[in-house]
XYZ file of C-alpha atoms in Angstrom:
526
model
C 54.771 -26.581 0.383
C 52.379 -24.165 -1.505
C 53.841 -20.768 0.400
C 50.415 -18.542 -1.613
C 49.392 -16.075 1.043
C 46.071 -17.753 2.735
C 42.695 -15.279 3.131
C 40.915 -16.006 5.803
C 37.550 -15.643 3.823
C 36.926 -16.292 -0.129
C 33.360 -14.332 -1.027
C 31.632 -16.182 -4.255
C 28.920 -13.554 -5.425
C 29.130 -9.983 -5.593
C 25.958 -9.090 -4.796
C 24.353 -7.241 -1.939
C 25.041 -9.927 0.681
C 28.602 -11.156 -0.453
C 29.230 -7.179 -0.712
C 27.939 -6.834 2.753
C 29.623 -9.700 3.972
C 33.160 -8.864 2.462
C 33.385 -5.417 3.610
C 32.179 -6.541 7.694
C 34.336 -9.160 7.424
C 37.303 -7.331 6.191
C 36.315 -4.093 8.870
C 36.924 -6.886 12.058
C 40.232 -7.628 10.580
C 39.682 -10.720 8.448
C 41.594 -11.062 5.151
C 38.980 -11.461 2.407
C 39.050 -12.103 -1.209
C 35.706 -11.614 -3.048
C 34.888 -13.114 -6.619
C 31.793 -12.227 -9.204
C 31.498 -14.111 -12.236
C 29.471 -10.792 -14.035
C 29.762 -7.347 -12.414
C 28.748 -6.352 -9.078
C 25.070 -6.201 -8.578
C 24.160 -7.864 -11.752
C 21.762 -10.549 -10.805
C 18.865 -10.106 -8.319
C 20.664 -7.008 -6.365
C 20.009 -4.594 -9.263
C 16.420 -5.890 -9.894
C 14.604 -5.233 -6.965
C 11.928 -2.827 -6.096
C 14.358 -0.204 -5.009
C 13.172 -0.408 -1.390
C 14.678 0.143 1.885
C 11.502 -1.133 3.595
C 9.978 -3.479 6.334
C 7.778 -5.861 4.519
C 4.117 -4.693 5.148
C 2.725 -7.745 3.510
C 4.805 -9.941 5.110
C 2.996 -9.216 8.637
C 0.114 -11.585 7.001
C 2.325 -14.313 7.020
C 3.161 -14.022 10.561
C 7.013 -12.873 9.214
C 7.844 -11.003 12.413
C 10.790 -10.958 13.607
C 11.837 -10.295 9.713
C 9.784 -7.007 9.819
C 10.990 -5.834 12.575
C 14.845 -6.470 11.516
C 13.941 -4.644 8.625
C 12.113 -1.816 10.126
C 14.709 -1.617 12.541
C 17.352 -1.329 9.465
C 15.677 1.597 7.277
C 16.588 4.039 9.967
C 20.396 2.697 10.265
C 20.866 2.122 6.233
C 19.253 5.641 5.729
C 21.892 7.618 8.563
C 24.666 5.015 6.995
C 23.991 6.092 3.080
C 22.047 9.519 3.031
C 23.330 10.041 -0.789
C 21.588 6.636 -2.281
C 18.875 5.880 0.341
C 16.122 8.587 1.683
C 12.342 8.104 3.272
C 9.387 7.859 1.141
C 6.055 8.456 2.033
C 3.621 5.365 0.541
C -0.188 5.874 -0.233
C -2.273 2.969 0.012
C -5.991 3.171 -0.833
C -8.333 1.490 0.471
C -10.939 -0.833 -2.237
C -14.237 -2.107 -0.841
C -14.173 -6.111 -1.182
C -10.443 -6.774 -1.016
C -8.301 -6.778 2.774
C -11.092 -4.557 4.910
C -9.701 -1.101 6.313
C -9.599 -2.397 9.913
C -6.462 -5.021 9.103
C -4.772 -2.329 7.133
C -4.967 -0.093 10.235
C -4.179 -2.802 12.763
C -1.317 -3.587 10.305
C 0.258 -0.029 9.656
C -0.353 0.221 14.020
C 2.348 -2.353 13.982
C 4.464 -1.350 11.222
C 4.791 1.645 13.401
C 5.756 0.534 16.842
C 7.618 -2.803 16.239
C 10.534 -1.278 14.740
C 12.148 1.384 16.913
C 10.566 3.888 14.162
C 12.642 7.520 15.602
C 13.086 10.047 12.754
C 10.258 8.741 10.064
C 6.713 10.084 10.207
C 3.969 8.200 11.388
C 1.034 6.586 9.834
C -2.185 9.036 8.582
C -5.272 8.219 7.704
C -6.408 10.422 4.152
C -9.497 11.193 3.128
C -8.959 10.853 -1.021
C -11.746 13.181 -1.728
C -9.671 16.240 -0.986
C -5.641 14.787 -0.649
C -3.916 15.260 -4.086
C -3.225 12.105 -3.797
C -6.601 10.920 -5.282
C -6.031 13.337 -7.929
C -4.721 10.990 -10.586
C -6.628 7.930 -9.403
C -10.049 6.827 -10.728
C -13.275 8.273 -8.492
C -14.338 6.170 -6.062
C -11.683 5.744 -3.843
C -12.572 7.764 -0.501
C -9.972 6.527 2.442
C -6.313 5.690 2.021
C -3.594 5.622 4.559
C -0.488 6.926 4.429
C 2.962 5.660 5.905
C 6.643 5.788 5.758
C 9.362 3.764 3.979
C 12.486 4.131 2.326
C 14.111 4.342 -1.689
C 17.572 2.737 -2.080
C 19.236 2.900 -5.487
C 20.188 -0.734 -4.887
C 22.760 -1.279 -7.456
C 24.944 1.572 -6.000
C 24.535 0.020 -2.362
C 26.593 -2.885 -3.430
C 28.646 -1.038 -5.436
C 29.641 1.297 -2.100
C 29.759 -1.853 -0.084
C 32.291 -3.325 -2.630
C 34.398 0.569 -2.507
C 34.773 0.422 0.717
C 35.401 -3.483 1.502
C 37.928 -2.287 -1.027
C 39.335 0.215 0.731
C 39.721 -1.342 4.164
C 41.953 -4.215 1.998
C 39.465 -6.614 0.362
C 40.498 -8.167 -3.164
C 37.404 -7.838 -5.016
C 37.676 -9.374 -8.886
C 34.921 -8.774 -10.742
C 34.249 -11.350 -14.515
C 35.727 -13.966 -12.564
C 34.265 -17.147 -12.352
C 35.140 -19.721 -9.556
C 35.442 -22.994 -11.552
C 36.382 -25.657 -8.702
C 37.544 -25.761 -5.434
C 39.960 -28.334 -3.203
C 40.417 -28.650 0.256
C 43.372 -30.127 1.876
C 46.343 -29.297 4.721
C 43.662 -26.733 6.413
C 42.539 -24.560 3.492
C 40.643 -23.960 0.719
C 42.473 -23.822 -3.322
C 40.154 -21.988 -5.173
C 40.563 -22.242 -9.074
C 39.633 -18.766 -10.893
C 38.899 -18.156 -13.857
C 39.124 -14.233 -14.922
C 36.690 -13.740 -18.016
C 38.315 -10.553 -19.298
C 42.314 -11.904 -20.397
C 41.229 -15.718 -19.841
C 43.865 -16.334 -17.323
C 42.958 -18.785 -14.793
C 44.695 -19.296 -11.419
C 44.430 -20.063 -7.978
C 43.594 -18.010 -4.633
C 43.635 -20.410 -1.028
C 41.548 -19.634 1.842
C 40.609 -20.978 5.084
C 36.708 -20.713 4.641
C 34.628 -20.234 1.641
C 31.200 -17.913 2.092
C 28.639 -19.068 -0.822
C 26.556 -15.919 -1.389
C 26.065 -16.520 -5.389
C 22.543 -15.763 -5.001
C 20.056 -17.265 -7.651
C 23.562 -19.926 -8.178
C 24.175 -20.997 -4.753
C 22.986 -24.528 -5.558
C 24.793 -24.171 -8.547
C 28.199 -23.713 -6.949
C 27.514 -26.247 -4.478
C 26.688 -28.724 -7.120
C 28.887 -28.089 -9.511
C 31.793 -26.407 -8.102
C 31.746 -27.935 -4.454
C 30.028 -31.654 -5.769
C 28.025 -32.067 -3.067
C 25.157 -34.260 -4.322
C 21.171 -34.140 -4.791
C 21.379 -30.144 -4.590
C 18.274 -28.019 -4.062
C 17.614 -25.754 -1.671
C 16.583 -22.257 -3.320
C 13.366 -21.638 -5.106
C 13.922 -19.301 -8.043
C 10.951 -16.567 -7.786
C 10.737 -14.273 -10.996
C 10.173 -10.491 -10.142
C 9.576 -8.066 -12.990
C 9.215 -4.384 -13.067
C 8.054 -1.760 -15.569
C 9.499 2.092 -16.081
C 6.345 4.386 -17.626
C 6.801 7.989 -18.440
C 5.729 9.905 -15.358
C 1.861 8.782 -14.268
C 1.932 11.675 -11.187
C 3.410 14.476 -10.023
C 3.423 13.848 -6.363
C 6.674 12.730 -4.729
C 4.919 9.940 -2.677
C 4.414 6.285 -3.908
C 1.486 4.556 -4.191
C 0.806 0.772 -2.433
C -1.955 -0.801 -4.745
C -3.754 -4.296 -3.352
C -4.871 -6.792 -6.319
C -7.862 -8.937 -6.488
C -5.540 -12.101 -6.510
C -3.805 -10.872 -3.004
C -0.663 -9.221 -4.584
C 0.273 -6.265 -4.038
C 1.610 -3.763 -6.875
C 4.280 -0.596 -6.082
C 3.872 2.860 -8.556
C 7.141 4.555 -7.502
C 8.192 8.394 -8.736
C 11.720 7.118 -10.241
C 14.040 9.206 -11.740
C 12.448 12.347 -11.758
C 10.712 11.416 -15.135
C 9.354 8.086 -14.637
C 6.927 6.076 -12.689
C 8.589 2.684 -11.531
C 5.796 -0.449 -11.195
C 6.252 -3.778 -10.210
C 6.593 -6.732 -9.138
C 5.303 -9.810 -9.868
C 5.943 -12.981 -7.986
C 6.094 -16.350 -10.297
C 8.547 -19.521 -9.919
C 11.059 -19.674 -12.168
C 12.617 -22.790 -14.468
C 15.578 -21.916 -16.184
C 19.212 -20.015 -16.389
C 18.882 -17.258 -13.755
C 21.363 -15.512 -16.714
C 18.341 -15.454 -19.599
C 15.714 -14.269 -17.171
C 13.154 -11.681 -18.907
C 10.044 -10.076 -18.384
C 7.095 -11.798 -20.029
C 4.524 -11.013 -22.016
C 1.878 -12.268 -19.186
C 3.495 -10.169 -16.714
C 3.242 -7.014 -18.498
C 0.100 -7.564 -19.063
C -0.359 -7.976 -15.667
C 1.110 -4.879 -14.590
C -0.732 -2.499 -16.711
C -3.976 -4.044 -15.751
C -2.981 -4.037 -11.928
C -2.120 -0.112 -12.136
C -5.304 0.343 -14.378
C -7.450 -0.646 -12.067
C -6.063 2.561 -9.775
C -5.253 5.212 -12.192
C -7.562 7.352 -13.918
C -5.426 7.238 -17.331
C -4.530 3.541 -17.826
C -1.570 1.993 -18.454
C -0.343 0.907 -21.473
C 2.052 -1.226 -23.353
C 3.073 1.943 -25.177
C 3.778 3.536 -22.418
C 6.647 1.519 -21.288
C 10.253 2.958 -21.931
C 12.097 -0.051 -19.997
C 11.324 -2.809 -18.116
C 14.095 -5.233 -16.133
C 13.390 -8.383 -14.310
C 15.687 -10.705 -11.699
C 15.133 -14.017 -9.881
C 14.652 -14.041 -6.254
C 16.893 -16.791 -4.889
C 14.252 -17.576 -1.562
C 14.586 -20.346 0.632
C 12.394 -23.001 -0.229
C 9.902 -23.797 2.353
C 7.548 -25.273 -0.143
C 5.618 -22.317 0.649
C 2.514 -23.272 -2.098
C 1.988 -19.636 -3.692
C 5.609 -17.675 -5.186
C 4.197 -15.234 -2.797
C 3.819 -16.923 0.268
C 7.902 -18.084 0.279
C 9.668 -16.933 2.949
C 11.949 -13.530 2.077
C 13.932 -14.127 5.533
C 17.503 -15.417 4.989
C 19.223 -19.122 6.301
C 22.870 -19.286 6.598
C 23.931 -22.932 6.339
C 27.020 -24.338 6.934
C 27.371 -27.426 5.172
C 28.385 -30.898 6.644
C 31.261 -31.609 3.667
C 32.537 -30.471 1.002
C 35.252 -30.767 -2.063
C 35.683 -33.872 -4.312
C 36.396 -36.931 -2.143
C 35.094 -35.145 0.815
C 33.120 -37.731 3.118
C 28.967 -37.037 4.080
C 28.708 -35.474 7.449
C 32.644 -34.114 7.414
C 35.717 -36.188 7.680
C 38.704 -35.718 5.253
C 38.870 -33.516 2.247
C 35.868 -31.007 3.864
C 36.184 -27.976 4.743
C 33.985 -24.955 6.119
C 31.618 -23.646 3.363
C 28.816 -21.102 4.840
C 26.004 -21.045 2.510
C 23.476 -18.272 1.860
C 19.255 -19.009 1.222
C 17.220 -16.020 0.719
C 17.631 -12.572 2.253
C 16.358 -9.084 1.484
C 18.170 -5.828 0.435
C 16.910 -4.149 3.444
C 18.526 -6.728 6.007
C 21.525 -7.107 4.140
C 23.585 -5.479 6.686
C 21.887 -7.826 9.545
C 22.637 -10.688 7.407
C 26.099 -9.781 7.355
C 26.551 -9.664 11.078
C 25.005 -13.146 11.574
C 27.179 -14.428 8.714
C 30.577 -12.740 11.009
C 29.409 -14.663 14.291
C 29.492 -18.079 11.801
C 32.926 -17.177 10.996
C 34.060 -16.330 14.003
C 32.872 -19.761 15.168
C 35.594 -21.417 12.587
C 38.137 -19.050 12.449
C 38.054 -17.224 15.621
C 36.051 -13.817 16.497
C 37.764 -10.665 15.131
C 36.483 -7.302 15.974
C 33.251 -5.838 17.075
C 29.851 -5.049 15.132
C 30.894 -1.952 14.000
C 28.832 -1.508 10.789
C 26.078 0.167 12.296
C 27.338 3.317 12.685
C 30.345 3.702 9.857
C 28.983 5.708 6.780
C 29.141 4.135 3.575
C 31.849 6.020 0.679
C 29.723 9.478 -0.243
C 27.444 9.155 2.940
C 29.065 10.855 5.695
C 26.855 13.627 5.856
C 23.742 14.079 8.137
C 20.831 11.749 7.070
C 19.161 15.511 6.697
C 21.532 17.086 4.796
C 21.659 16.266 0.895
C 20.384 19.553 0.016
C 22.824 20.987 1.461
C 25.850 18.709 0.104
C 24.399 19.851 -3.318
C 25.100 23.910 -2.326
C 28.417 22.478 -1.397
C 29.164 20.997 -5.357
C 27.142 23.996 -6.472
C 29.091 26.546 -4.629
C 32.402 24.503 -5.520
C 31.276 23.834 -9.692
C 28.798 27.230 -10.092
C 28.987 25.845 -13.729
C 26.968 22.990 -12.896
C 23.225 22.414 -14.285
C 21.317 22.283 -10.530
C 19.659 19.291 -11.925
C 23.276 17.384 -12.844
C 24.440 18.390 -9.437
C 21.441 16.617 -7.575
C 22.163 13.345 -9.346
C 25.839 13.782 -9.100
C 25.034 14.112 -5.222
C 22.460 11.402 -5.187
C 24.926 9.088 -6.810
C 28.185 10.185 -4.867
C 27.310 11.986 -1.855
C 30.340 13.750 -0.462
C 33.163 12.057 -3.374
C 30.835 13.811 -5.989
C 34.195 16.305 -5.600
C 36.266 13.407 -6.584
C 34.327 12.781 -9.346
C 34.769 16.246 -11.099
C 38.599 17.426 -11.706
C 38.871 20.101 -9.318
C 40.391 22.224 -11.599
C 36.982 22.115 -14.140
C 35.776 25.818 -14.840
C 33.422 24.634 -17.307
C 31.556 21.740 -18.217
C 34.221 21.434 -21.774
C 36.588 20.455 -18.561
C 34.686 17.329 -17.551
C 35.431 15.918 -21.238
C 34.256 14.465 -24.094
C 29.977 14.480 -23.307
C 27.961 11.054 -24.222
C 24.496 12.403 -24.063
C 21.827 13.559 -21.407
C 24.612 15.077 -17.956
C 27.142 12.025 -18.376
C 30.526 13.210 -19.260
C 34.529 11.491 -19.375
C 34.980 12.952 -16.095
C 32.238 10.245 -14.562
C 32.947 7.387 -16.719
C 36.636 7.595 -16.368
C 35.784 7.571 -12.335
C 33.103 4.639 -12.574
C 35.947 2.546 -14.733
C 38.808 3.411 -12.371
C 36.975 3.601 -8.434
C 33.846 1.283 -9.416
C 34.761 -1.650 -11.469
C 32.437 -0.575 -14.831
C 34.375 -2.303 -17.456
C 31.104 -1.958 -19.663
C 28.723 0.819 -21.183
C 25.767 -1.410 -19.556
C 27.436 -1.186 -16.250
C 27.704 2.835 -16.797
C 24.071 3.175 -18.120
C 22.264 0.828 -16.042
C 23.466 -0.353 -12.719
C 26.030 2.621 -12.221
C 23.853 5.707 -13.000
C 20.685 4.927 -14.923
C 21.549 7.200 -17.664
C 20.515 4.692 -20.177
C 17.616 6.318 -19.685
C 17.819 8.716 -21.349
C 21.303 8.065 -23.685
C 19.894 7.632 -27.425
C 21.282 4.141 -29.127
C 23.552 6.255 -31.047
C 24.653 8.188 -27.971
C 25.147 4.655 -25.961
C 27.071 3.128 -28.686
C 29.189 5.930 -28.594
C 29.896 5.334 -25.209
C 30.416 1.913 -25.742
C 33.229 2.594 -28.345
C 34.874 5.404 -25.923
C 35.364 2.195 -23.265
C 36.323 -0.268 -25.597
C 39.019 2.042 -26.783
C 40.250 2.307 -23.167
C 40.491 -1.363 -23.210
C 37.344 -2.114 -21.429
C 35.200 -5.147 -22.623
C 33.066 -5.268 -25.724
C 29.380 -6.692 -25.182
C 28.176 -5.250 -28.287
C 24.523 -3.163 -28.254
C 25.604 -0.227 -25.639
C 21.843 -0.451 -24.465
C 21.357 -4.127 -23.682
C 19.877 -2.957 -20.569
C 16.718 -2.747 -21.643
C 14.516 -5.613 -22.229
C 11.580 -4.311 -23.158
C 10.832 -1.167 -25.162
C 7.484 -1.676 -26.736
């Protein structure tokens, strides 16, 4: 008899919802054992539009009770993970010939009162003639209307999720890829494959959760062989990072002549974040890249808004991911449903019979989903489990902090006197990221005995130093300088090639993986 210990739960996907899922699961008392074939968050959860937000658009295709789950969420995510999440006012102007101002009202009306909206601002009408907001936008425009959202630095929510599923006794294995799975005597053998030392072996667990995002139908296919797979439809969304375009800290909300809607988000202090497009996707989720028809279409979008235009040259990175949606056969990329399915399949495992029967056992799929409902998401995923394996625990996510974010939704400023007061060395500017990155274990990033910034070690460029990269390797799974400079920090930035490759040889020599070019991040720098 194979005596391996047995997990309750075996995670595929190590992105916001198999993050989400591991560490609820793991918090009601399952055992759980999470695998990602790259690292964490490096698919469609660090490509997003960086918003903790309800889905205004959505309310035109009568997405409801999706909105309000997500407007109910920004409040909870924002109280849960102060450090990485925060409110952000949104301008959206108002252009003659396109959706007329009365919807936009009647649409902000309910993106204000369907959601349990307590600490965020309400909806204002602006007159653009006088706001600074019109300031950098072309003449003409003379009502807007302003409302409230939320900014998540998305990569670092699953990275937190992953710390602390971690920390309550998750096995999380990141560059490990789940190459087959059996089912027999009452529980999953799951064959692994770790991509770093090439050993492969085997993990057993009673039920298998299939979050792999944009490869869900691949690991059902080809890992489960279940037959005549399709369920997602790949949607491509692609963003663009311009040098700063305003000085304001609000966003702007910009409505196309096609029906899209474009985002110009203050990002990183220095930059101005726009995006996304919406287009289906053919091909390996893996090779996705912007195109040269959707910059295009980006610069035009935000040129038809801002006074100084947009331009190719004025892009210092651009990054693009695939949407795995649920396909609907919704007709328009745009139209598909962003709400999430959870499936649990009839059969599966070679020999298993259609509809159940021997050699199946319980896979839970997941279709769709946003960042903001993640959480949500999770909890409907624990009641499915609880069905098969028997109900552990309470909801209990909704009020536990997130590692770095127990602090008062209101206080970062003051958690930044805190590592001032503790580091006076510190640059105020490095102490605000270090704070936005780390909340409250910003302290454990820094060796409390520093006196001087020659104490946090050797220094790679821009504020990143040996003290945070030898913290992101051993408390955050980077095992690369592309998982340091741009899903861990965004650094990469402003790191020079020479500086990243610098980096990159500082990891290798501490045995980390070699991927070559340091600043493979960035896919477009034209």
């Amino acid at each position: 008899m194979d005596k391996t210990p047995i997990h309750d739960v075996f995670v595929i996907g190590g992105g916001i919802n198999g993050c989400g899922i591991a560490r609820d699961a793991v918090g009601r008392g399952y055992s759980v054992f999470l695998a990602e074939m790259d690292d964490l968050a490096s698919g469609t959860s660090s490509g997003s539009t960086k918003l903790i937000h309800g889905g205004l658009r959505y309310l035109e295709y009568y997405e409801f009770r999706l909105v309000r789950e997500a407007l109910t969420e920004r409040e909870v995510l924002w109280r849960n993970a102060p450090h990485i999440i925060w409110p952000l006012r949104f301008i959206l102007p108002y252009s003659k010939g396109l959706r007329p101002a009365w919807m936009l009202r009647l649409g902000l009306f309910l993106y204000d009162h369907i959601g349990g909206r307590k600490l965020l601002p309400p909806t204002r009408t602006l007159d653009m003639r006088t706001d600074v907001a019109g300031k950098p936008l072309k003449p003409g425009f003379v009502k807007a209307f302003e409302y409230s959202d939320g900014w998540v630095n998305d990569a670092r929510l699953v990275v937190l999720n992953a710390r602390d599923a971690a920390d309550r006794g998750a096995q999380i294995r990141t560059r490990t890829k789940v190459e087959g799975a059996d089912y027999e005597d009452g529980a999953w053998t799951v064959r692994l494959h770790d991509l770093i030392d090439g050993v492969r072996y085997a993990v057993r667990a009673r039920l298998i959760v299939n979050a792999a995002g944009p490869w869900v139908d691949h690991v059902l296919s080809q890992v489960l062989k279940h037959p005549d797979v399709h369920n997602v439809r790949l949607v491509q969304g692609s963003h663009i990072v311009v040098r700063k375009k305003f000085d304001d800290p609000r966003a702007y909300f910009f409505q196309n002549a096609d029906g899209r809607l474009v985002f110009a988000i203050p990002y990183e202090e220095e930059f101005t974040l726009i995006g996304t497009t919406d287009q289906d996707y053919v091909g390996d989720p893996h090779k996705v890249k912007i195109t040269e028809a959707e910059i295009d279409y980006l610069c035009a979008a935000a040129s038809e808004y801002f006074s100084e235009a947009v331009r190719r040259a004025d892009i210092v990175w651009s990054y693009s991911a695939v949407r795995p949606l649920y396909d609907d056969g919704a007709s328009k990329a745009q139209e598909a449903t962003r709400d999430y399915v959870l499936r649990v399949e009839p059969s599966a495992g070679p020999g298993a019979e259609p509809g159940g029967g021997a050699g199946s056992g319980p896979v839970i799929d997941v279709f769709g989903g946003k960042i903001t409902t993640y959480r949500r998401l999770a909890e409907a995923m624990l009641d499915k489990i609880g069905q098969y394996l028997g109900p552990k625990g309470a909801k209990w996510t909704a009020s536990a902090p997130l590692p770095g974010g127990d602090f008062a939704a209101t206080g970062y400023e003051a958690e930044v006197e805190k590592l001032k007061s503790t580091y006076p060395f510190l640059d105020i500017a490095h102490a605000r990221r270090l704070v936005r990155l780390y909340g409250t274990r910003a302290h454990a990033v820094l060796p409390g005995s520093a006196q001087s910034m020659a104490d946090l070690g050797r220094h790679f460029g821009s504020d990143l130093y040996e003290a945070e990269v030898r913290y992101l390797i051993e408390n955050e799974w980077a095992m690369t300088a592309e998982d340091v400079l741009w899903r861990r920090t965004k650094r990469g930035l402003w790191l020079t090639e020479v500086e990243a490759a610098g980096l990159n040889e500082f990891m290798m020599g501490l045995g980390c993986r070699s991927v070559g070019a340091a600043g493979s991040g960035r896919e477009a720098n034209a």
